[in-house]
Amino acid sequence: MNDELLMEKCRGVLKRIAWRLQYQAKKISTRELPIIENACGQNQMSSVDAKLHVEEMLNSLPAKARFIIEQVVIHGVPEEIVAQHLGISQQGVNKYKRKYLALLREKLESNSARS
């Protein structure tokens, strides 16, 4: 009986943790993805052109930064998992992500100012 109660309690804790992780990921994506959507909106380019433009922008980044942006921002992989894959800390992944998203934002703004 105690084992069943313990198992049920563990399941509840795991469900709450999973919900919090999903909520955080959703919060982050709603904060970061509008940068790409605003810069590559339908008024400026067709969706195919927008995808090519985003690919071109990502390819201009260093390999590690491109991997982090693709995994965390585009595919929604948690920073902790990307950090484990790269052998760096979660804070390092977050630092790279913020740095290179800011760089992409600057490039997009300068490109839209020229157009």
mmCIF file of N, CA and C in Angstrom:
data_model
loop_
_atom_site.group_PDB
_atom_site.id
_atom_site.type_symbol
_atom_site.label_atom_id
_atom_site.label_comp_id
_atom_site.label_asym_id
_atom_site.label_seq_id
_atom_site.Cartn_x
_atom_site.Cartn_y
_atom_site.Cartn_z
ATOM 1 N N MET A 1 0.820 -1.186 0.000
ATOM 2 C CA MET A 1 0.000 0.000 0.000
ATOM 3 C C MET A 1 0.873 1.263 0.000
ATOM 4 N N ASN A 2 1.935 1.279 0.793
ATOM 5 C CA ASN A 2 2.824 2.436 0.846
ATOM 6 C C ASN A 2 3.538 2.652 -0.477
ATOM 7 N N ASP A 3 3.908 1.561 -1.137
ATOM 8 C CA ASP A 3 4.574 1.674 -2.436
ATOM 9 C C ASP A 3 3.655 2.313 -3.470
ATOM 10 N N GLU A 4 2.375 1.938 -3.440
ATOM 11 C CA GLU A 4 1.424 2.507 -4.388
ATOM 12 C C GLU A 4 1.219 3.991 -4.136
ATOM 13 N N LEU A 5 1.133 4.384 -2.879
ATOM 14 C CA LEU A 5 0.985 5.800 -2.554
ATOM 15 C C LEU A 5 2.216 6.598 -2.974
ATOM 16 N N LEU A 6 3.375 6.027 -2.737
ATOM 17 C CA LEU A 6 4.615 6.675 -3.119
ATOM 18 C C LEU A 6 4.700 6.824 -4.638
ATOM 19 N N MET A 7 4.332 5.780 -5.366
ATOM 20 C CA MET A 7 4.338 5.823 -6.830
ATOM 21 C C MET A 7 3.375 6.902 -7.344
ATOM 22 N N GLU A 8 2.199 6.972 -6.754
ATOM 23 C CA GLU A 8 1.218 7.962 -7.170
ATOM 24 C C GLU A 8 1.698 9.379 -6.877
ATOM 25 N N LYS A 9 2.330 9.553 -5.735
ATOM 26 C CA LYS A 9 2.870 10.859 -5.370
ATOM 27 C C LYS A 9 3.984 11.250 -6.345
ATOM 28 N N CYS A 10 4.855 10.301 -6.700
ATOM 29 C CA CYS A 10 5.928 10.566 -7.659
ATOM 30 C C CYS A 10 5.368 10.931 -9.031
ATOM 31 N N ARG A 11 4.327 10.234 -9.458
ATOM 32 C CA ARG A 11 3.694 10.564 -10.736
ATOM 33 C C ARG A 11 3.149 11.991 -10.721
ATOM 34 N N GLY A 12 2.528 12.368 -9.624
ATOM 35 C CA GLY A 12 1.997 13.729 -9.502
ATOM 36 C C GLY A 12 3.093 14.769 -9.573
ATOM 37 N N VAL A 13 4.205 14.513 -8.899
ATOM 38 C CA VAL A 13 5.336 15.441 -8.923
ATOM 39 C C VAL A 13 5.897 15.540 -10.337
ATOM 40 N N LEU A 14 6.056 14.409 -10.999
ATOM 41 C CA LEU A 14 6.581 14.415 -12.368
ATOM 42 C C LEU A 14 5.642 15.146 -13.331
ATOM 43 N N LYS A 15 4.342 14.989 -13.151
ATOM 44 C CA LYS A 15 3.390 15.699 -14.002
ATOM 45 C C LYS A 15 3.510 17.207 -13.807
ATOM 46 N N ARG A 16 3.661 17.641 -12.551
ATOM 47 C CA ARG A 16 3.815 19.080 -12.288
ATOM 48 C C ARG A 16 5.104 19.608 -12.899
ATOM 49 N N ILE A 17 6.181 18.851 -12.769
ATOM 50 C CA ILE A 17 7.463 19.275 -13.354
ATOM 51 C C ILE A 17 7.334 19.385 -14.874
ATOM 52 N N ALA A 18 6.727 18.391 -15.497
ATOM 53 C CA ALA A 18 6.554 18.404 -16.952
ATOM 54 C C ALA A 18 5.694 19.589 -17.379
ATOM 55 N N TRP A 19 4.637 19.873 -16.621
ATOM 56 C CA TRP A 19 3.778 20.997 -16.955
ATOM 57 C C TRP A 19 4.562 22.305 -16.856
ATOM 58 N N ARG A 20 5.356 22.457 -15.800
ATOM 59 C CA ARG A 20 6.158 23.675 -15.638
ATOM 60 C C ARG A 20 7.150 23.845 -16.789
ATOM 61 N N LEU A 21 7.802 22.747 -17.195
ATOM 62 C CA LEU A 21 8.749 22.814 -18.309
ATOM 63 C C LEU A 21 8.046 23.230 -19.604
ATOM 64 N N GLN A 22 6.884 22.649 -19.858
ATOM 65 C CA GLN A 22 6.130 23.007 -21.055
ATOM 66 C C GLN A 22 5.697 24.467 -21.004
ATOM 67 N N TYR A 23 5.264 24.915 -19.831
ATOM 68 C CA TYR A 23 4.818 26.294 -19.668
ATOM 69 C C TYR A 23 5.974 27.258 -19.910
ATOM 70 N N GLN A 24 7.154 26.949 -19.344
ATOM 71 C CA GLN A 24 8.324 27.799 -19.546
ATOM 72 C C GLN A 24 8.725 27.846 -21.022
ATOM 73 N N ALA A 25 8.707 26.696 -21.678
ATOM 74 C CA ALA A 25 9.079 26.649 -23.097
ATOM 75 C C ALA A 25 8.097 27.470 -23.931
ATOM 76 N N LYS A 26 6.823 27.382 -23.601
ATOM 77 C CA LYS A 26 5.814 28.146 -24.329
ATOM 78 C C LYS A 26 6.009 29.643 -24.101
ATOM 79 N N LYS A 27 6.305 30.016 -22.863
ATOM 80 C CA LYS A 27 6.541 31.421 -22.531
ATOM 81 C C LYS A 27 7.736 31.964 -23.307
ATOM 82 N N ILE A 28 8.811 31.188 -23.359
ATOM 83 C CA ILE A 28 10.014 31.612 -24.070
ATOM 84 C C ILE A 28 9.734 31.726 -25.565
ATOM 85 N N SER A 29 9.042 30.756 -26.133
ATOM 86 C CA SER A 29 8.795 30.801 -27.576
ATOM 87 C C SER A 29 7.890 31.965 -27.950
ATOM 88 N N THR A 30 6.909 32.297 -27.105
ATOM 89 C CA THR A 30 6.058 33.440 -27.426
ATOM 90 C C THR A 30 6.810 34.748 -27.305
ATOM 91 N N ARG A 31 7.874 34.759 -26.518
ATOM 92 C CA ARG A 31 8.675 35.967 -26.370
ATOM 93 C C ARG A 31 9.697 36.105 -27.500
ATOM 94 N N GLU A 32 10.240 34.998 -28.013
ATOM 95 C CA GLU A 32 11.338 35.056 -28.975
ATOM 96 C C GLU A 32 10.906 34.880 -30.427
ATOM 97 N N LEU A 33 9.901 34.085 -30.702
ATOM 98 C CA LEU A 33 9.524 33.831 -32.084
ATOM 99 C C LEU A 33 8.928 35.040 -32.806
ATOM 100 N N PRO A 34 8.271 35.978 -32.112
ATOM 101 C CA PRO A 34 7.782 37.159 -32.850
ATOM 102 C C PRO A 34 8.879 37.960 -33.527
ATOM 103 N N ILE A 35 10.113 37.848 -33.046
ATOM 104 C CA ILE A 35 11.229 38.550 -33.685
ATOM 105 C C ILE A 35 11.332 38.096 -35.139
ATOM 106 N N ILE A 36 11.310 36.794 -35.348
ATOM 107 C CA ILE A 36 11.426 36.243 -36.697
ATOM 108 C C ILE A 36 10.153 36.538 -37.491
ATOM 109 N N GLU A 37 8.988 36.380 -36.856
ATOM 110 C CA GLU A 37 7.727 36.595 -37.556
ATOM 111 C C GLU A 37 7.568 38.050 -37.988
ATOM 112 N N ASN A 38 7.962 38.993 -37.124
ATOM 113 C CA ASN A 38 7.831 40.409 -37.474
ATOM 114 C C ASN A 38 8.772 40.792 -38.605
ATOM 115 N N ALA A 39 9.978 40.278 -38.568
ATOM 116 C CA ALA A 39 10.962 40.641 -39.581
ATOM 117 C C ALA A 39 10.660 39.992 -40.926
ATOM 118 N N CYS A 40 10.044 38.835 -40.913
ATOM 119 C CA CYS A 40 9.802 38.098 -42.153
ATOM 120 C C CYS A 40 8.306 37.931 -42.398
ATOM 121 N N GLY A 41 7.537 38.940 -42.088
ATOM 122 C CA GLY A 41 6.080 38.861 -42.240
ATOM 123 C C GLY A 41 5.652 38.748 -43.685
ATOM 124 N N GLN A 42 4.368 38.460 -43.885
ATOM 125 C CA GLN A 42 3.827 38.266 -45.228
ATOM 126 C C GLN A 42 3.857 39.552 -46.041
ATOM 127 N N ASN A 43 3.858 40.721 -45.392
ATOM 128 C CA ASN A 43 3.889 41.969 -46.140
ATOM 129 C C ASN A 43 5.221 42.174 -46.838
ATOM 130 N N GLN A 44 6.289 41.645 -46.290
ATOM 131 C CA GLN A 44 7.609 41.861 -46.867
ATOM 132 C C GLN A 44 7.987 40.785 -47.874
ATOM 133 N N MET A 45 7.654 39.524 -47.573
ATOM 134 C CA MET A 45 8.095 38.422 -48.439
ATOM 135 C C MET A 45 7.058 37.316 -48.427
ATOM 136 N N SER A 46 7.147 36.459 -49.423
ATOM 137 C CA SER A 46 6.316 35.262 -49.390
ATOM 138 C C SER A 46 6.880 34.322 -48.331
ATOM 139 N N SER A 47 6.123 33.324 -47.934
ATOM 140 C CA SER A 47 6.593 32.424 -46.881
ATOM 141 C C SER A 47 7.831 31.625 -47.319
ATOM 142 N N VAL A 48 7.924 31.288 -48.586
ATOM 143 C CA VAL A 48 9.100 30.565 -49.071
ATOM 144 C C VAL A 48 10.325 31.459 -48.985
ATOM 145 N N ASP A 49 10.180 32.692 -49.415
ATOM 146 C CA ASP A 49 11.290 33.636 -49.321
ATOM 147 C C ASP A 49 11.688 33.861 -47.862
ATOM 148 N N ALA A 50 10.697 33.913 -46.981
ATOM 149 C CA ALA A 50 10.974 34.121 -45.565
ATOM 150 C C ALA A 50 11.787 32.956 -45.002
ATOM 151 N N LYS A 51 11.419 31.734 -45.363
ATOM 152 C CA LYS A 51 12.157 30.567 -44.888
ATOM 153 C C LYS A 51 13.592 30.586 -45.405
ATOM 154 N N LEU A 52 13.758 30.934 -46.663
ATOM 155 C CA LEU A 52 15.101 31.020 -47.229
ATOM 156 C C LEU A 52 15.910 32.120 -46.551
ATOM 157 N N HIS A 53 15.256 33.222 -46.252
ATOM 158 C CA HIS A 53 15.931 34.332 -45.585
ATOM 159 C C HIS A 53 16.376 33.922 -44.183
ATOM 160 N N VAL A 54 15.507 33.227 -43.448
ATOM 161 C CA VAL A 54 15.859 32.763 -42.104
ATOM 162 C C VAL A 54 17.013 31.771 -42.188
ATOM 163 N N GLU A 55 16.965 30.858 -43.153
ATOM 164 C CA GLU A 55 18.063 29.898 -43.336
ATOM 165 C C GLU A 55 19.373 30.612 -43.624
ATOM 166 N N GLU A 56 19.310 31.611 -44.490
ATOM 167 C CA GLU A 56 20.506 32.377 -44.832
ATOM 168 C C GLU A 56 21.055 33.092 -43.592
ATOM 169 N N MET A 57 20.168 33.664 -42.798
ATOM 170 C CA MET A 57 20.588 34.356 -41.581
ATOM 171 C C MET A 57 21.223 33.369 -40.600
ATOM 172 N N LEU A 58 20.611 32.199 -40.443
ATOM 173 C CA LEU A 58 21.157 31.193 -39.531
ATOM 174 C C LEU A 58 22.509 30.686 -40.015
ATOM 175 N N ASN A 59 22.663 30.526 -41.326
ATOM 176 C CA ASN A 59 23.931 30.040 -41.873
ATOM 177 C C ASN A 59 25.064 31.046 -41.704
ATOM 178 N N SER A 60 24.717 32.303 -41.449
ATOM 179 C CA SER A 60 25.758 33.313 -41.230
ATOM 180 C C SER A 60 26.335 33.235 -39.815
ATOM 181 N N LEU A 61 25.708 32.437 -38.942
ATOM 182 C CA LEU A 61 26.181 32.291 -37.566
ATOM 183 C C LEU A 61 27.251 31.210 -37.467
ATOM 184 N N PRO A 62 28.074 31.273 -36.409
ATOM 185 C CA PRO A 62 29.004 30.164 -36.143
ATOM 186 C C PRO A 62 28.220 28.866 -35.903
ATOM 187 N N ALA A 63 28.854 27.736 -36.125
ATOM 188 C CA ALA A 63 28.176 26.433 -36.062
ATOM 189 C C ALA A 63 27.504 26.188 -34.717
ATOM 190 N N LYS A 64 28.209 26.461 -33.617
ATOM 191 C CA LYS A 64 27.643 26.213 -32.293
ATOM 192 C C LYS A 64 26.419 27.093 -32.049
ATOM 193 N N ALA A 65 26.513 28.355 -32.430
ATOM 194 C CA ALA A 65 25.395 29.282 -32.238
ATOM 195 C C ALA A 65 24.201 28.868 -33.101
ATOM 196 N N ARG A 66 24.474 28.471 -34.341
ATOM 197 C CA ARG A 66 23.400 28.029 -35.237
ATOM 198 C C ARG A 66 22.693 26.801 -34.659
ATOM 199 N N PHE A 67 23.471 25.850 -34.144
ATOM 200 C CA PHE A 67 22.890 24.646 -33.550
ATOM 201 C C PHE A 67 21.999 25.016 -32.367
ATOM 202 N N ILE A 68 22.481 25.908 -31.513
ATOM 203 C CA ILE A 68 21.712 26.310 -30.327
ATOM 204 C C ILE A 68 20.419 27.005 -30.733
ATOM 205 N N ILE A 69 20.488 27.940 -31.659
ATOM 206 C CA ILE A 69 19.285 28.661 -32.104
ATOM 207 C C ILE A 69 18.291 27.701 -32.743
ATOM 208 N N GLU A 70 18.778 26.827 -33.614
ATOM 209 C CA GLU A 70 17.877 25.878 -34.277
ATOM 210 C C GLU A 70 17.197 24.967 -33.262
ATOM 211 N N GLN A 71 17.969 24.422 -32.334
ATOM 212 C CA GLN A 71 17.414 23.467 -31.382
ATOM 213 C C GLN A 71 16.481 24.135 -30.377
ATOM 214 N N VAL A 72 16.947 25.202 -29.743
ATOM 215 C CA VAL A 72 16.190 25.805 -28.649
ATOM 216 C C VAL A 72 15.030 26.645 -29.158
ATOM 217 N N VAL A 73 15.290 27.537 -30.104
ATOM 218 C CA VAL A 73 14.261 28.471 -30.546
ATOM 219 C C VAL A 73 13.322 27.854 -31.571
ATOM 220 N N ILE A 74 13.879 27.211 -32.587
ATOM 221 C CA ILE A 74 13.043 26.710 -33.674
ATOM 222 C C ILE A 74 12.374 25.383 -33.319
ATOM 223 N N HIS A 75 13.157 24.435 -32.771
ATOM 224 C CA HIS A 75 12.607 23.110 -32.483
ATOM 225 C C HIS A 75 12.066 22.968 -31.062
ATOM 226 N N GLY A 76 12.362 23.923 -30.193
ATOM 227 C CA GLY A 76 11.818 23.896 -28.836
ATOM 228 C C GLY A 76 12.481 22.895 -27.899
ATOM 229 N N VAL A 77 13.702 22.484 -28.196
ATOM 230 C CA VAL A 77 14.427 21.559 -27.322
ATOM 231 C C VAL A 77 14.861 22.328 -26.066
ATOM 232 N N PRO A 78 14.663 21.781 -24.879
ATOM 233 C CA PRO A 78 15.070 22.487 -23.653
ATOM 234 C C PRO A 78 16.571 22.780 -23.636
ATOM 235 N N GLU A 79 16.917 23.919 -23.061
ATOM 236 C CA GLU A 79 18.320 24.339 -22.995
ATOM 237 C C GLU A 79 19.185 23.300 -22.288
ATOM 238 N N GLU A 80 18.641 22.640 -21.280
ATOM 239 C CA GLU A 80 19.415 21.653 -20.525
ATOM 240 C C GLU A 80 19.879 20.508 -21.419
ATOM 241 N N ILE A 81 19.012 20.065 -22.305
ATOM 242 C CA ILE A 81 19.344 18.950 -23.195
ATOM 243 C C ILE A 81 20.400 19.386 -24.206
ATOM 244 N N VAL A 82 20.253 20.585 -24.756
ATOM 245 C CA VAL A 82 21.245 21.111 -25.702
ATOM 246 C C VAL A 82 22.588 21.270 -25.000
ATOM 247 N N ALA A 83 22.551 21.743 -23.746
ATOM 248 C CA ALA A 83 23.785 21.917 -22.978
ATOM 249 C C ALA A 83 24.490 20.579 -22.776
ATOM 250 N N GLN A 84 23.744 19.545 -22.453
ATOM 251 C CA GLN A 84 24.333 18.220 -22.271
ATOM 252 C C GLN A 84 24.956 17.728 -23.579
ATOM 253 N N HIS A 85 24.255 17.962 -24.676
ATOM 254 C CA HIS A 85 24.744 17.519 -25.982
ATOM 255 C C HIS A 85 26.056 18.214 -26.347
ATOM 256 N N LEU A 86 26.155 19.508 -26.023
ATOM 257 C CA LEU A 86 27.355 20.278 -26.374
ATOM 258 C C LEU A 86 28.437 20.212 -25.308
ATOM 259 N N GLY A 87 28.094 19.698 -24.134
ATOM 260 C CA GLY A 87 29.076 19.613 -23.055
ATOM 261 C C GLY A 87 29.368 20.960 -22.404
ATOM 262 N N ILE A 88 28.352 21.847 -22.403
ATOM 263 C CA ILE A 88 28.490 23.134 -21.731
ATOM 264 C C ILE A 88 27.351 23.287 -20.740
ATOM 265 N N SER A 89 27.376 24.362 -19.953
ATOM 266 C CA SER A 89 26.324 24.563 -18.961
ATOM 267 C C SER A 89 25.057 25.105 -19.619
ATOM 268 N N GLN A 90 23.942 24.973 -18.917
ATOM 269 C CA GLN A 90 22.673 25.515 -19.392
ATOM 270 C C GLN A 90 22.768 27.035 -19.499
ATOM 271 N N GLN A 91 23.493 27.656 -18.580
ATOM 272 C CA GLN A 91 23.677 29.101 -18.625
ATOM 273 C C GLN A 91 24.475 29.503 -19.870
ATOM 274 N N GLY A 92 25.429 28.656 -20.256
ATOM 275 C CA GLY A 92 26.196 28.915 -21.473
ATOM 276 C C GLY A 92 25.315 28.881 -22.705
ATOM 277 N N VAL A 93 24.416 27.910 -22.751
ATOM 278 C CA VAL A 93 23.474 27.814 -23.871
ATOM 279 C C VAL A 93 22.591 29.060 -23.900
ATOM 280 N N ASN A 94 22.100 29.456 -22.732
ATOM 281 C CA ASN A 94 21.241 30.638 -22.648
ATOM 282 C C ASN A 94 21.997 31.887 -23.100
ATOM 283 N N LYS A 95 23.256 32.000 -22.709
ATOM 284 C CA LYS A 95 24.083 33.153 -23.088
ATOM 285 C C LYS A 95 24.271 33.208 -24.610
ATOM 286 N N TYR A 96 24.633 32.065 -25.206
ATOM 287 C CA TYR A 96 24.777 31.998 -26.660
ATOM 288 C C TYR A 96 23.466 32.376 -27.343
ATOM 289 N N LYS A 97 22.374 31.801 -26.853
ATOM 290 C CA LYS A 97 21.065 32.046 -27.458
ATOM 291 C C LYS A 97 20.733 33.531 -27.443
ATOM 292 N N ARG A 98 20.853 34.173 -26.289
ATOM 293 C CA ARG A 98 20.530 35.601 -26.189
ATOM 294 C C ARG A 98 21.455 36.447 -27.057
ATOM 295 N N LYS A 99 22.738 36.130 -27.039
ATOM 296 C CA LYS A 99 23.727 36.894 -27.809
ATOM 297 C C LYS A 99 23.429 36.831 -29.300
ATOM 298 N N TYR A 100 23.187 35.625 -29.801
ATOM 299 C CA TYR A 100 23.007 35.478 -31.235
ATOM 300 C C TYR A 100 21.602 35.827 -31.706
ATOM 301 N N LEU A 101 20.609 35.756 -30.840
ATOM 302 C CA LEU A 101 19.292 36.279 -31.205
ATOM 303 C C LEU A 101 19.366 37.798 -31.347
ATOM 304 N N ALA A 102 20.122 38.436 -30.450
ATOM 305 C CA ALA A 102 20.301 39.892 -30.557
ATOM 306 C C ALA A 102 21.032 40.245 -31.850
ATOM 307 N N LEU A 103 22.045 39.447 -32.203
ATOM 308 C CA LEU A 103 22.775 39.674 -33.454
ATOM 309 C C LEU A 103 21.849 39.500 -34.658
ATOM 310 N N LEU A 104 21.030 38.451 -34.639
ATOM 311 C CA LEU A 104 20.072 38.243 -35.731
ATOM 312 C C LEU A 104 19.083 39.393 -35.816
ATOM 313 N N ARG A 105 18.620 39.867 -34.664
ATOM 314 C CA ARG A 105 17.686 40.993 -34.639
ATOM 315 C C ARG A 105 18.319 42.223 -35.289
ATOM 316 N N GLU A 106 19.589 42.496 -34.945
ATOM 317 C CA GLU A 106 20.289 43.637 -35.539
ATOM 318 C C GLU A 106 20.403 43.491 -37.052
ATOM 319 N N LYS A 107 20.760 42.283 -37.507
ATOM 320 C CA LYS A 107 20.885 42.045 -38.945
ATOM 321 C C LYS A 107 19.540 42.233 -39.653
ATOM 322 N N LEU A 108 18.472 41.714 -39.044
ATOM 323 C CA LEU A 108 17.146 41.848 -39.645
ATOM 324 C C LEU A 108 16.702 43.296 -39.703
ATOM 325 N N GLU A 109 16.992 44.043 -38.636
ATOM 326 C CA GLU A 109 16.616 45.451 -38.614
ATOM 327 C C GLU A 109 17.409 46.245 -39.645
ATOM 328 N N SER A 110 18.689 45.930 -39.793
ATOM 329 C CA SER A 110 19.489 46.647 -40.787
ATOM 330 C C SER A 110 19.048 46.277 -42.203
ATOM 331 N N ASN A 111 18.661 45.022 -42.417
ATOM 332 C CA ASN A 111 18.157 44.610 -43.739
ATOM 333 C C ASN A 111 16.825 45.283 -44.061
ATOM 334 N N SER A 112 15.942 45.381 -43.071
ATOM 335 C CA SER A 112 14.644 46.008 -43.321
ATOM 336 C C SER A 112 14.785 47.512 -43.494
ATOM 337 N N ALA A 113 15.814 48.124 -42.865
ATOM 338 C CA ALA A 113 16.045 49.563 -43.039
ATOM 339 C C ALA A 113 16.529 49.862 -44.456
ATOM 340 N N ARG A 114 17.277 48.932 -45.046
ATOM 341 C CA ARG A 114 17.776 49.109 -46.422
ATOM 342 C C ARG A 114 16.669 48.953 -47.459
ATOM 343 N N SER A 115 15.673 48.126 -47.131
ATOM 344 C CA SER A 115 14.609 47.822 -48.114
ATOM 345 C C SER A 115 13.641 48.970 -48.289
#
